[in-house]
JSON list of C-alpha atoms in Angstrom, two decimals:
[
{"chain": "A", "resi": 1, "resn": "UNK", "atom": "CA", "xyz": [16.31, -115.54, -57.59]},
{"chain": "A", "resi": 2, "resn": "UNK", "atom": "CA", "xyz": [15.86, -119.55, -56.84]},
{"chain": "A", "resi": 3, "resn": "UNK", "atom": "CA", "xyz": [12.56, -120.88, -56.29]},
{"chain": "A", "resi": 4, "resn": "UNK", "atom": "CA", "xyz": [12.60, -121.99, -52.63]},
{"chain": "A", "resi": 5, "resn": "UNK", "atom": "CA", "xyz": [10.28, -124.66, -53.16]},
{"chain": "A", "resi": 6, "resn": "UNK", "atom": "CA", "xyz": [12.17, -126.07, -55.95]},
{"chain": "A", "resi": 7, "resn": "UNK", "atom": "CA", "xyz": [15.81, -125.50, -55.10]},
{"chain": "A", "resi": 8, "resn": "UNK", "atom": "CA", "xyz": [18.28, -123.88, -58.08]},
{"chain": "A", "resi": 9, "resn": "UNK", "atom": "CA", "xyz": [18.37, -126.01, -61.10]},
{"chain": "A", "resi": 10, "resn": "UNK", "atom": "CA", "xyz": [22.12, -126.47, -60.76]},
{"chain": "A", "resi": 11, "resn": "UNK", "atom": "CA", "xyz": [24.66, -128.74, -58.59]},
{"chain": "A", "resi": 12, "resn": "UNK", "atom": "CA", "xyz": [25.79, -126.73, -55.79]},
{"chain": "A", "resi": 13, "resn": "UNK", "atom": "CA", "xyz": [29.64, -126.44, -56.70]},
{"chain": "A", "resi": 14, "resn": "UNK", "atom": "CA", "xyz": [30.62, -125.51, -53.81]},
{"chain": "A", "resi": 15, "resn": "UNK", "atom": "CA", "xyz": [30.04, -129.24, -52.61]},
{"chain": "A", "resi": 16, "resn": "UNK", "atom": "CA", "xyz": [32.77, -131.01, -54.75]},
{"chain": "A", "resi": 17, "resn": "UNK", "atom": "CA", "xyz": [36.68, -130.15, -54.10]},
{"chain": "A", "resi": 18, "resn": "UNK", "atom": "CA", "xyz": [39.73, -130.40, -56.68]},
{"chain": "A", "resi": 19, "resn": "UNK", "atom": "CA", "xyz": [42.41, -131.99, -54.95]},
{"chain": "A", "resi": 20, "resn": "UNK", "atom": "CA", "xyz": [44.69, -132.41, -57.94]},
{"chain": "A", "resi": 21, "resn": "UNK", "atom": "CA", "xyz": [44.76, -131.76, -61.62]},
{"chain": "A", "resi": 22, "resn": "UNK", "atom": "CA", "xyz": [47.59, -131.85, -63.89]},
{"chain": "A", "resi": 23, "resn": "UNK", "atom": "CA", "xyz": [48.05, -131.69, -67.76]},
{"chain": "A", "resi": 24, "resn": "UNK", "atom": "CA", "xyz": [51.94, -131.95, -67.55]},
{"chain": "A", "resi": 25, "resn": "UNK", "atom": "CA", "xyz": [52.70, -134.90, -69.83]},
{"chain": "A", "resi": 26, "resn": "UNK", "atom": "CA", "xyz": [54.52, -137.99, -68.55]},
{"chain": "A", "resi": 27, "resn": "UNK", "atom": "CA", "xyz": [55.89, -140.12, -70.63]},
{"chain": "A", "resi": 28, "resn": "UNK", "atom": "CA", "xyz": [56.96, -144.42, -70.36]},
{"chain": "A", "resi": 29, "resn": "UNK", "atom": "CA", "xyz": [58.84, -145.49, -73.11]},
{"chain": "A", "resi": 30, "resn": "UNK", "atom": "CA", "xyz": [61.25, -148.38, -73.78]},
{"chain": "A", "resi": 31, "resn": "UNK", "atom": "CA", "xyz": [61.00, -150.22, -70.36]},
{"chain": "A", "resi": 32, "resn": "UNK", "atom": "CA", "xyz": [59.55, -153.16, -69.16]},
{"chain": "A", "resi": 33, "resn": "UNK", "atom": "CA", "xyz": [59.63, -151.81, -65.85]},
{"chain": "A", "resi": 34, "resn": "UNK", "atom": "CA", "xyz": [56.12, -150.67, -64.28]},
{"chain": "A", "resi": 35, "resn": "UNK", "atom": "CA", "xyz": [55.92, -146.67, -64.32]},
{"chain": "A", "resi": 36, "resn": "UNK", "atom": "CA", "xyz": [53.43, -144.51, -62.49]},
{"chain": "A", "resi": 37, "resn": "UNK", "atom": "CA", "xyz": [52.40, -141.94, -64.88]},
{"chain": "A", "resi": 38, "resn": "UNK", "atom": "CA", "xyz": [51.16, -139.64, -62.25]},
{"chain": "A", "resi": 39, "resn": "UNK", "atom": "CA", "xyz": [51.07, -140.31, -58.51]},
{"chain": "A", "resi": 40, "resn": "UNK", "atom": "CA", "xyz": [49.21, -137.98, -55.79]},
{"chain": "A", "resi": 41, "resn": "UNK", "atom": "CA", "xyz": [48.78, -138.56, -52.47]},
{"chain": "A", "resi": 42, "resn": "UNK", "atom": "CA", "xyz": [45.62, -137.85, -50.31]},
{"chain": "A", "resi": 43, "resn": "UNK", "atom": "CA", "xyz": [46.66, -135.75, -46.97]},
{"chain": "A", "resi": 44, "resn": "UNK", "atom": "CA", "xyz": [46.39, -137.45, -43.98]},
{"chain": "A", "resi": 45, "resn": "UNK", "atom": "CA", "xyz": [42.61, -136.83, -42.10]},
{"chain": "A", "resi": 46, "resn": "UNK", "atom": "CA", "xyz": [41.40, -135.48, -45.83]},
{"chain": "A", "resi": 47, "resn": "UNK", "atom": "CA", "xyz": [38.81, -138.34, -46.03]},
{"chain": "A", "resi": 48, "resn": "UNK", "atom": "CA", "xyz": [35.58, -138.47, -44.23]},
{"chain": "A", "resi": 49, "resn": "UNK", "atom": "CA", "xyz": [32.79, -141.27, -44.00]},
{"chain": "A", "resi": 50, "resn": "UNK", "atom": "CA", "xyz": [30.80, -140.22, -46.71]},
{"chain": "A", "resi": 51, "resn": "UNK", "atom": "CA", "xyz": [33.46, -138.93, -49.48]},
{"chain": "A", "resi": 52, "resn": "UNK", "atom": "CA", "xyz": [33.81, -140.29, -52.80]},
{"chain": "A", "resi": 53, "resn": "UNK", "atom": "CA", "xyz": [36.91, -139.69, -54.25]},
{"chain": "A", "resi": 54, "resn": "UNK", "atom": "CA", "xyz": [36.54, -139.48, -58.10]},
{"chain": "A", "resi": 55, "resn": "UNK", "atom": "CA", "xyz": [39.66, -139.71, -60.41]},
{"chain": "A", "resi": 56, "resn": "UNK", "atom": "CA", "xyz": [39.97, -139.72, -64.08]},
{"chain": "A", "resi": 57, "resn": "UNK", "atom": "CA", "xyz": [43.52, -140.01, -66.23]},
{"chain": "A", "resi": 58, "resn": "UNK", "atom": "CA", "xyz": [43.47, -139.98, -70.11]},
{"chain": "A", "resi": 59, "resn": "UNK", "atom": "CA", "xyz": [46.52, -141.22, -71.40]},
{"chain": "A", "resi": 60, "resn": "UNK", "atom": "CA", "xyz": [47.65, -141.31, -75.57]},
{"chain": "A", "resi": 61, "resn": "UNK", "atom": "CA", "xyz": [49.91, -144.01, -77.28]},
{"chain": "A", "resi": 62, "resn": "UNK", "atom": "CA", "xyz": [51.99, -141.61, -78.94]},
{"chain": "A", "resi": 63, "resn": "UNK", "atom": "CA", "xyz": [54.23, -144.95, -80.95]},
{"chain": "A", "resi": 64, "resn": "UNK", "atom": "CA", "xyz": [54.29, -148.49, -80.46]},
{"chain": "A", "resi": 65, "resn": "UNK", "atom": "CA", "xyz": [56.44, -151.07, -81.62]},
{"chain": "A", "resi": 66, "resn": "UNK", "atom": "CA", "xyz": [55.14, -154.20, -83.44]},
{"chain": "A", "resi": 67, "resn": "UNK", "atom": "CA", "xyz": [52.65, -156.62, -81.01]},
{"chain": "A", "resi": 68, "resn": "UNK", "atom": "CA", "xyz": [53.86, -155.17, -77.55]},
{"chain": "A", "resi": 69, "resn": "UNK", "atom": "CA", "xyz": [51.07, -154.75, -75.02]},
{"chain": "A", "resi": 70, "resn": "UNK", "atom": "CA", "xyz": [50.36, -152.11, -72.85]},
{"chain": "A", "resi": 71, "resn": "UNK", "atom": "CA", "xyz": [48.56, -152.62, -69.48]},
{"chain": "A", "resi": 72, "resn": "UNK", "atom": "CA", "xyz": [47.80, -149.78, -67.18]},
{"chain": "A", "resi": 73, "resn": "UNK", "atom": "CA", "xyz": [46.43, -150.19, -63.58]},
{"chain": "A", "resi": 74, "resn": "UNK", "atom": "CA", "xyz": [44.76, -147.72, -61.77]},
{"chain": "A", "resi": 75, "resn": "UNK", "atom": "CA", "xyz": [46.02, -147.97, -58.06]},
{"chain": "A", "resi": 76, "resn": "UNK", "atom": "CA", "xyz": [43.97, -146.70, -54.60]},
{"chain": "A", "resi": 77, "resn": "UNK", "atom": "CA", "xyz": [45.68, -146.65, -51.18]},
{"chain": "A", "resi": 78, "resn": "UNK", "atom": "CA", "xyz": [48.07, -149.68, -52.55]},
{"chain": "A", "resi": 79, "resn": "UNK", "atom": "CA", "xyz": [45.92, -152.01, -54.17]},
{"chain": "A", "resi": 80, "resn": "UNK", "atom": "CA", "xyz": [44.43, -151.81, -58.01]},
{"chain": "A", "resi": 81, "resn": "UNK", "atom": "CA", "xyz": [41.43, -151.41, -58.35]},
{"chain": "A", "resi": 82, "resn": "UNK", "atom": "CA", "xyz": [41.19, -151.25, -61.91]},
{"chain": "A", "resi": 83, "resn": "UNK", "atom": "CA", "xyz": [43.50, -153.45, -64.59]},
{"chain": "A", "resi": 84, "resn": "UNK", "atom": "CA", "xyz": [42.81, -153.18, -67.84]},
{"chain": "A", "resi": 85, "resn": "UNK", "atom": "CA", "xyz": [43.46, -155.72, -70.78]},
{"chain": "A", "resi": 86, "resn": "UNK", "atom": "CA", "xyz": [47.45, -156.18, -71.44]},
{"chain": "A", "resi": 87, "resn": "UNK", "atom": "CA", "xyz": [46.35, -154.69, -75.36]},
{"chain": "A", "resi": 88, "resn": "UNK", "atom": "CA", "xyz": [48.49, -155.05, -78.73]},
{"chain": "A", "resi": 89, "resn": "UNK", "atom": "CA", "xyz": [48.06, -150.69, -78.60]},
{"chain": "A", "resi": 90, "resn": "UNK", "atom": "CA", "xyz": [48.54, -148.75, -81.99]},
{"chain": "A", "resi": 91, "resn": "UNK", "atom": "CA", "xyz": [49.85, -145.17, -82.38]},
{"chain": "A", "resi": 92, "resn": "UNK", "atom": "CA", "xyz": [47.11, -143.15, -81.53]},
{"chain": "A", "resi": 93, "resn": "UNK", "atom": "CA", "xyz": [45.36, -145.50, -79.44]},
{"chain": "A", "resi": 94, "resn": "UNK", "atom": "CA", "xyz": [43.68, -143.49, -76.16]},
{"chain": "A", "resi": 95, "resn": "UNK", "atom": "CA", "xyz": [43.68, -145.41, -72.09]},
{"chain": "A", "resi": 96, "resn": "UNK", "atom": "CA", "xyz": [40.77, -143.66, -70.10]},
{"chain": "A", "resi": 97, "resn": "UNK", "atom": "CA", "xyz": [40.72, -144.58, -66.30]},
{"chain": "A", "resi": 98, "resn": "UNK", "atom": "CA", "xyz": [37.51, -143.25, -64.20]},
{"chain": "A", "resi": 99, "resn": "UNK", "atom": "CA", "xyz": [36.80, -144.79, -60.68]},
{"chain": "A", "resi": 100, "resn": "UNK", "atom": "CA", "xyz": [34.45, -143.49, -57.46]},
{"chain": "A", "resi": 101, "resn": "UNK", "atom": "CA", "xyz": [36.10, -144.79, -54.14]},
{"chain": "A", "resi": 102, "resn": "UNK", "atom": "CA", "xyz": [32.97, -144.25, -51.98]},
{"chain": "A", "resi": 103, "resn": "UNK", "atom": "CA", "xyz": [34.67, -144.31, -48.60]},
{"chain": "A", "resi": 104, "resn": "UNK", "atom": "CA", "xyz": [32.61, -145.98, -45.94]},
{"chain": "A", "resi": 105, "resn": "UNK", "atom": "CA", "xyz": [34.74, -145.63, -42.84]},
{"chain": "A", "resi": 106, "resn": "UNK", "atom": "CA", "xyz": [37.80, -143.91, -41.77]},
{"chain": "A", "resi": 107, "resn": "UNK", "atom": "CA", "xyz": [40.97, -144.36, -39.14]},
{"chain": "A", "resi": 108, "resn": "UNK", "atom": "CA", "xyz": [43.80, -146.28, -39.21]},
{"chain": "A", "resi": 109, "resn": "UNK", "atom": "CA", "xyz": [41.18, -149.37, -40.70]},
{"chain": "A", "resi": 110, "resn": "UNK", "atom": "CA", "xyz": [39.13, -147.21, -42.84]},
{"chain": "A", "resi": 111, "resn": "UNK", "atom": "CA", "xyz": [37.20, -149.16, -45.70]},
{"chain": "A", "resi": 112, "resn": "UNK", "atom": "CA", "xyz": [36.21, -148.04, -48.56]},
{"chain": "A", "resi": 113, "resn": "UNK", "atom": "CA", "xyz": [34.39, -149.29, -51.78]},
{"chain": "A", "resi": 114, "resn": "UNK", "atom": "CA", "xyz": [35.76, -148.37, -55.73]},
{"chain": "A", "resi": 115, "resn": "UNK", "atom": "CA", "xyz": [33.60, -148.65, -58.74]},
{"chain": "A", "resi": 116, "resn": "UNK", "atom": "CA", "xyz": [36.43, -148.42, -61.76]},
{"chain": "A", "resi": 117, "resn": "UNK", "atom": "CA", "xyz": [36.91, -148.72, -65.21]},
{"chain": "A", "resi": 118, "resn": "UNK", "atom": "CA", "xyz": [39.84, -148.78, -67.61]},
{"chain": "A", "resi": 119, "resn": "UNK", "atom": "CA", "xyz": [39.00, -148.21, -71.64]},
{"chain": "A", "resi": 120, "resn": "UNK", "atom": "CA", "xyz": [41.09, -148.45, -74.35]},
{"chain": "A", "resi": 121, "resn": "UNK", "atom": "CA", "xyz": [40.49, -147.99, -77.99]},
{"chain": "A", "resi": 122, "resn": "UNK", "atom": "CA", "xyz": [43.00, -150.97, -79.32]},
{"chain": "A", "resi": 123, "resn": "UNK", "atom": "CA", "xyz": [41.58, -153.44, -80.80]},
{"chain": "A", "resi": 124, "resn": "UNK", "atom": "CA", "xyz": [38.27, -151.63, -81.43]},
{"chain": "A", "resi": 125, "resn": "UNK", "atom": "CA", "xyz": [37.51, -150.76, -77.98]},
{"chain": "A", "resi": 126, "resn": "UNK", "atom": "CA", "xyz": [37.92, -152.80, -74.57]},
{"chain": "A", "resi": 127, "resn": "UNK", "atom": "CA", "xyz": [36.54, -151.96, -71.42]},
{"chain": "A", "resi": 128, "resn": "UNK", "atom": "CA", "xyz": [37.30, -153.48, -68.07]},
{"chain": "A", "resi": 129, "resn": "UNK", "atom": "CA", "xyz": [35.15, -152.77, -65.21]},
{"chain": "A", "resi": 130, "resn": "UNK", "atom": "CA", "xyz": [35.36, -153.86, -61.68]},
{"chain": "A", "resi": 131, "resn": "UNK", "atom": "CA", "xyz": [34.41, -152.98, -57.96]},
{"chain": "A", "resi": 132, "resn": "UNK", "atom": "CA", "xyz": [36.81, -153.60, -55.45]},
{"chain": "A", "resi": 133, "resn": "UNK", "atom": "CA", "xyz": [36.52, -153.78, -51.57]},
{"chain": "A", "resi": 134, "resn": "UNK", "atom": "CA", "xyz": [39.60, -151.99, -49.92]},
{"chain": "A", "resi": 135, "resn": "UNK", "atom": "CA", "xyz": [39.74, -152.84, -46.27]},
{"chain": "A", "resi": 136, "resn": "UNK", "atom": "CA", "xyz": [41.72, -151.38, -43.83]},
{"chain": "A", "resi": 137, "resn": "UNK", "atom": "CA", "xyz": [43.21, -148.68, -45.19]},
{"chain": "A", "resi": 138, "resn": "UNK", "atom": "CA", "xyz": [45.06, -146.08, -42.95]},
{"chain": "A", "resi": 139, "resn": "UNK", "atom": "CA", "xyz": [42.95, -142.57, -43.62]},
{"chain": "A", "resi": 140, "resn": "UNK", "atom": "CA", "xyz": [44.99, -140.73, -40.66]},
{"chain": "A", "resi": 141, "resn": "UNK", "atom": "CA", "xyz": [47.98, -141.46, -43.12]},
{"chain": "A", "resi": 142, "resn": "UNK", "atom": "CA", "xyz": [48.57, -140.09, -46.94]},
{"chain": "A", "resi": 143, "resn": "UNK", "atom": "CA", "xyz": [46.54, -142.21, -49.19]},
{"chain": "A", "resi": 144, "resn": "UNK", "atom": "CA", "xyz": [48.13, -142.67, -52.63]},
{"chain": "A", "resi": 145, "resn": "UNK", "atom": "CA", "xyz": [46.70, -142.76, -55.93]},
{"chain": "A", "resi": 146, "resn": "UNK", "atom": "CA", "xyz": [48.56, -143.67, -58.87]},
{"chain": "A", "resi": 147, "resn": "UNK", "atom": "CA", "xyz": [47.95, -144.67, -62.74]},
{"chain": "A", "resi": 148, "resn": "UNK", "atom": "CA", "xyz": [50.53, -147.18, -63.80]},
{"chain": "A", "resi": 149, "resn": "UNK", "atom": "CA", "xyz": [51.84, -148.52, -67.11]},
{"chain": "A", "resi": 150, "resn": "UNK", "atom": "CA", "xyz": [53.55, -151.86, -68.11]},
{"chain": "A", "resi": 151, "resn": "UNK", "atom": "CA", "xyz": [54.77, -152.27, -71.86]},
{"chain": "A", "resi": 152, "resn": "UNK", "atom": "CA", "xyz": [55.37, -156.33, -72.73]},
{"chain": "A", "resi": 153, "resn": "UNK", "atom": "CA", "xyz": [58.84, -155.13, -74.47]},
{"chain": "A", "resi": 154, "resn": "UNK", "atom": "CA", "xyz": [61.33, -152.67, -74.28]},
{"chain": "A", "resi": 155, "resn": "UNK", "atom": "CA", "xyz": [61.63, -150.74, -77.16]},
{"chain": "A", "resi": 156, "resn": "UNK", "atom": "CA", "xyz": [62.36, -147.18, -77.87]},
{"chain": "A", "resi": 157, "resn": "UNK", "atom": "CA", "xyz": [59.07, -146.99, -80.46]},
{"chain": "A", "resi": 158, "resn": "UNK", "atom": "CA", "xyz": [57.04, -147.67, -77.46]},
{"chain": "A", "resi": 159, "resn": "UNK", "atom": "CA", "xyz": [55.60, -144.52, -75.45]},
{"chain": "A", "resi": 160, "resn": "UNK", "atom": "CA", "xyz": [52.72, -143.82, -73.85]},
{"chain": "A", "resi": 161, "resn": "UNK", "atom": "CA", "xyz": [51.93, -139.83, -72.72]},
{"chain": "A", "resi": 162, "resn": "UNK", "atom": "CA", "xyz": [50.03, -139.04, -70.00]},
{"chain": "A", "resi": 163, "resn": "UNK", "atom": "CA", "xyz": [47.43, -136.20, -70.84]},
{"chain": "A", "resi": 164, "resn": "UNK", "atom": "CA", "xyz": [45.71, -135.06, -67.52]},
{"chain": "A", "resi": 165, "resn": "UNK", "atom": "CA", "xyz": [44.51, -136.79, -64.67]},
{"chain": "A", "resi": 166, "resn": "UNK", "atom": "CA", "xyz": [42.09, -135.00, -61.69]},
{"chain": "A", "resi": 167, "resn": "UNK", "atom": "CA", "xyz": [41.13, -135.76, -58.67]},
{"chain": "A", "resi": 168, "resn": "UNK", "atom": "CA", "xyz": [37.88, -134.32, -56.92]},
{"chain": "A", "resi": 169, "resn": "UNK", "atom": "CA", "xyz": [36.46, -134.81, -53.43]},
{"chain": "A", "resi": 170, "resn": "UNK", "atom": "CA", "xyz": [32.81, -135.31, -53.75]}
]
């Protein structure tokens, strides 16, 4: 039984909501073209004043070719609010994206604030960290959330794998 004056001594799970998870691997190889390598959308009205919306992708560079660079960009409602480095990437290498989009205000102008970070292990580990300001953003509308790739060459020894990604409502 919990102490009532002191509360349990764990988080109260029943607070924070999956709203996707995947471990399907998606793969961008030999393109120059920008790829997603996974894409969800928010529903429509899902987002209250308050939320934080906490995502986190880990992605592998399964082969690379030579110098190419690799820059991913994690996107929020349409804008990025997290690019990392464009990084000379070697096989093995690992891209971690984390961000909290603490959402401030909702409706067709909602605003909301992202603290986000991209790491990657090339080059013996680079970090990129910003906070972004998104201003009116349409909440009563889907709200799309994306992690997205661009390789500096195309070349068939150049492929990146998505490993999971998740999504929570906090």
């Amino acid at each position: 039984m919990a102490n009532p004056l002191y509360g349990q001594n764990k988080a109260d799970s029943s607070l924070n909501e999956l709203i996707f998870q995947s471990t399907t691997p998606t793969v961008h190889t030999n393109s120059t073209d920008a790829a997603d390598l996974f894409s969800y959308s928010i529903p429509a009205n899902k987002l209250e004043s308050g939320n934080i919306v906490r995502i986190k992708a880990f992605a592998t560079v399964t082969d690379n070719n030579s110098t190419d660079t690799l820059t991913p960009v994690l996107n929020f409602a349409g804008s990025a609010i997290a690019t990392g480095a464009a990084l000379d990437v070697a096989d093995s290498d690992i891209i971690y994206a984390w961000a909290d989009v603490h959402v401030i205000s909702i409706g067709s102008s909602g605003s909301m604030k992202a603290i986000s970070e991209i790491r990657s292990d090339a080059n013996g580990g680079t970090s990129v960290t910003a906070a972004t300001a998104l201003s009116s953003k349409d909440t009563t509308a889907a709200i799309a959330v994306a992690l997205n790739v661009d390789w500096s060459v195309a070349h068939a020894e150049n492929i990146v794998k998505l490993d999971s990604v998740s999504i929570e409502l906090l």
